[in-house]
Amino acid sequence: MNWKESELKSCPATVYYVPNFITPEEEASILQAVSRTPKPKWTHLTNRRLINYGGIPHPKGMIAESIPAWLGRYVDRINALDVFDQDTKANHVLVNEYLPGQGIMPHLDGPLFYPTITTISCGSHTLLEYFEQSESESLDTSTLVRRRIASLLIEPRSLLVVKDDMYHRYLHAIQERDEDLIDDGVVNLSQLGSEVKLGELLHRETRVSLTIRHVPKTTKMKIKLF
């Protein structure tokens, strides 16, 4: 597949959105594998739970760990697309589980990762929102102001590739809600795998995302975290 033909021209550089990147059978297999993950492997946050595969990223270096075979096949598929530099391959997968009503605050992924992120979604849609953050000053106060620049409707089985300014400059977030209203800020309606109309209200179910990326700094030494 030529993923570069799927660039979203209606938002800042650079986002690619590929619907139906995996099959329904592959999606079911991923969800089943994730559901079998032993409870101690999960990290529980207030708004979701997650699993690190390949190691835990750290400023001093990630101690590289093996990625299980069921997940490795998708890492290999991403690597075959050459979304990173020629000699750079994905070595880390973050599995996030979002229940209806869960989300993630606006943030940047930061310098621990190579500045290209790929995400395969399973189980449910979500609405990924991007914001430009600026500082607003009055006579005696200074506040941060966030302006939404784009929303992306992320379908189950899709692939999202983000790089350039959309990685470095714009914060991304998923609002904590049970349903999403499709408005004119959603920039990828014409490139979806199914028909969704403006004004439609989509109800969330449990979503599992595989964020497949490259951690440049790795180490074989045990890291002291304190």
XYZ file of C-alpha atoms in Angstrom:
226
model
C 0.000 0.000 0.000
C 1.129 3.590 -0.633
C 0.260 5.246 2.659
C 1.634 8.582 1.442
C -1.401 8.944 -0.821
C -3.590 9.197 2.303
C -2.254 12.556 3.545
C -4.860 14.864 5.078
C -4.336 18.114 3.184
C -6.851 20.056 5.272
C -4.719 20.174 8.436
C -1.125 21.230 9.164
C 1.768 18.990 8.137
C 1.695 16.101 8.383
C -1.031 13.519 9.028
C -1.872 10.370 7.068
C -5.099 8.454 7.667
C -5.610 4.946 6.252
C -9.016 3.298 6.868
C -9.270 -0.504 7.058
C -5.532 -0.976 7.531
C -6.247 -4.281 9.273
C -9.076 -6.767 8.703
C -11.977 -7.459 11.099
C -10.367 -10.852 11.804
C -7.059 -9.198 12.739
C -8.903 -6.702 14.903
C -10.673 -9.525 16.754
C -7.353 -11.318 17.245
C -5.732 -8.175 18.700
C -8.625 -7.586 21.091
C -8.530 -11.210 22.219
C -4.764 -11.075 22.840
C -5.095 -7.854 24.830
C -7.944 -9.320 26.903
C -5.692 -12.267 27.858
C -2.910 -10.009 29.138
C -2.106 -10.800 32.800
C -3.297 -8.095 35.181
C 0.219 -7.282 36.547
C 1.313 -6.248 33.030
C -1.187 -3.358 33.002
C -0.412 0.118 34.310
C -3.544 1.752 35.713
C -4.014 5.500 35.358
C -6.976 7.563 36.509
C -8.428 7.818 33.000
C -7.294 4.607 31.265
C -4.967 1.619 31.533
C -1.973 0.796 29.349
C 0.794 -1.696 28.585
C 4.351 -0.988 27.409
C 5.872 -3.541 25.039
C 9.525 -3.336 24.021
C 10.530 -1.646 27.270
C 9.643 1.435 29.291
C 10.916 4.684 27.693
C 13.184 6.695 29.979
C 15.483 9.725 29.459
C 18.487 7.581 30.426
C 17.573 4.945 27.855
C 14.991 2.206 27.400
C 16.003 -1.290 28.419
C 14.951 -3.148 25.294
C 12.599 -6.087 25.800
C 11.180 -8.557 23.316
C 7.779 -7.861 21.761
C 5.363 -10.831 21.694
C 4.779 -12.537 18.364
C 1.096 -11.570 18.122
C 2.125 -7.913 18.293
C 5.376 -8.279 16.363
C 3.519 -8.973 13.133
C 2.027 -5.462 13.244
C 5.374 -3.907 14.145
C 6.815 -5.665 11.082
C 3.983 -4.341 8.934
C 4.622 -0.774 10.074
C 8.353 -1.182 9.480
C 7.647 -2.426 5.960
C 5.925 0.890 5.190
C 9.153 2.871 5.827
C 7.345 5.564 7.790
C 10.558 6.317 9.713
C 14.011 7.042 8.302
C 15.517 4.287 6.165
C 17.611 2.805 8.975
C 15.041 3.407 11.742
C 12.632 0.679 12.809
C 9.854 0.595 15.392
C 10.948 -0.959 18.692
C 8.147 0.015 21.074
C 4.382 -0.438 21.297
C 2.109 1.350 23.733
C -1.237 -0.407 24.150
C -3.928 1.924 25.507
C -7.411 0.832 26.548
C -10.111 3.504 26.633
C -13.510 2.725 28.108
C -16.453 4.971 27.137
C -16.019 8.256 28.970
C -12.233 7.953 29.197
C -9.687 10.073 27.354
C -6.324 11.800 27.595
C -5.406 15.419 28.336
C -3.818 17.673 25.668
C -0.129 16.830 25.387
C 2.915 16.376 23.155
C 4.637 13.006 22.907
C 8.017 14.655 23.370
C 11.689 13.908 22.692
C 11.876 10.341 24.057
C 10.521 9.099 20.720
C 11.475 9.440 17.087
C 9.117 12.188 15.830
C 6.802 9.912 13.873
C 3.885 8.144 15.561
C 1.793 5.349 14.064
C -1.429 4.137 15.681
C -3.682 1.182 14.866
C -7.146 1.424 16.469
C -9.433 -1.459 17.445
C -12.890 -1.894 18.928
C -14.377 1.587 18.708
C -14.038 4.967 17.072
C -12.682 7.986 18.902
C -12.322 11.680 18.167
C -8.723 12.878 18.301
C -8.438 16.641 18.690
C -5.432 18.859 17.961
C -4.813 22.215 19.627
C -2.533 25.177 19.156
C -1.400 26.592 22.487
C -0.460 30.227 22.961
C 0.022 32.629 25.844
C -2.472 35.416 26.414
C -1.360 38.328 28.563
C -3.451 40.961 30.293
C -2.330 43.807 32.558
C -1.509 41.571 35.517
C -1.919 37.942 34.438
C -0.715 35.516 31.819
C -2.800 32.512 30.784
C -2.463 29.691 28.304
C -5.059 29.628 25.545
C -5.769 26.512 23.458
C -7.412 26.764 20.054
C -8.647 23.644 18.318
C -7.152 23.420 14.843
C -8.522 20.029 13.750
C -10.410 16.939 14.843
C -9.823 13.482 13.384
C -12.442 10.760 13.494
C -10.400 7.621 14.153
C -12.240 4.485 13.015
C -11.673 0.921 14.191
C -9.065 -0.909 12.055
C -7.550 2.362 10.806
C -3.923 3.489 10.727
C -2.866 7.003 11.719
C 0.611 8.373 10.948
C 1.639 11.718 12.479
C 4.886 13.628 11.949
C 6.394 17.115 11.377
C 4.525 20.068 12.953
C 1.594 17.895 13.993
C 4.040 15.950 16.153
C 6.245 18.797 17.392
C 3.925 21.793 17.659
C 0.291 20.841 18.178
C -1.081 19.184 21.303
C -3.423 16.227 20.870
C -6.162 14.985 23.175
C -9.195 12.739 23.528
C -12.034 14.302 25.490
C -13.553 12.313 28.368
C -17.069 11.632 27.080
C -19.362 8.793 26.043
C -20.282 10.103 22.599
C -18.897 12.376 19.897
C -20.765 14.933 17.823
C -19.423 15.196 14.288
C -18.990 18.878 13.448
C -17.247 20.810 10.695
C -13.961 20.668 12.592
C -13.569 16.982 11.651
C -11.135 17.168 8.733
C -11.056 13.579 7.478
C -14.743 12.886 6.738
C -14.025 12.444 3.024
C -11.342 9.818 3.706
C -13.225 7.540 6.085
C -13.875 3.881 5.410
C -17.588 4.323 6.170
C -20.085 7.132 5.642
C -20.425 9.553 8.539
C -22.404 12.777 8.252
C -22.128 16.184 9.878
C -24.327 16.379 12.944
C -24.179 12.638 13.564
C -23.757 11.500 17.168
C -21.464 8.493 17.576
C -21.509 6.450 20.782
C -18.165 5.137 22.025
C -17.426 1.569 23.007
C -14.192 0.152 24.430
C -11.247 1.133 22.236
C -7.789 -0.437 22.176
C -5.018 1.457 20.387
C -1.572 0.206 19.383
C 0.863 3.113 19.167
C 3.892 1.739 17.326
C 6.998 3.928 17.361
C 10.781 4.103 17.670
C 12.646 4.881 20.900
C 16.112 6.090 19.782
C 17.886 5.766 23.120
C 18.103 2.195 24.390
C 20.423 0.503 26.849
C 21.258 -2.977 28.050
C 22.173 -1.656 31.485
C 19.700 -1.562 34.360
C 18.491 2.008 34.914
C 18.286 3.531 38.381
C 15.010 5.484 38.390
C 15.686 7.289 41.678
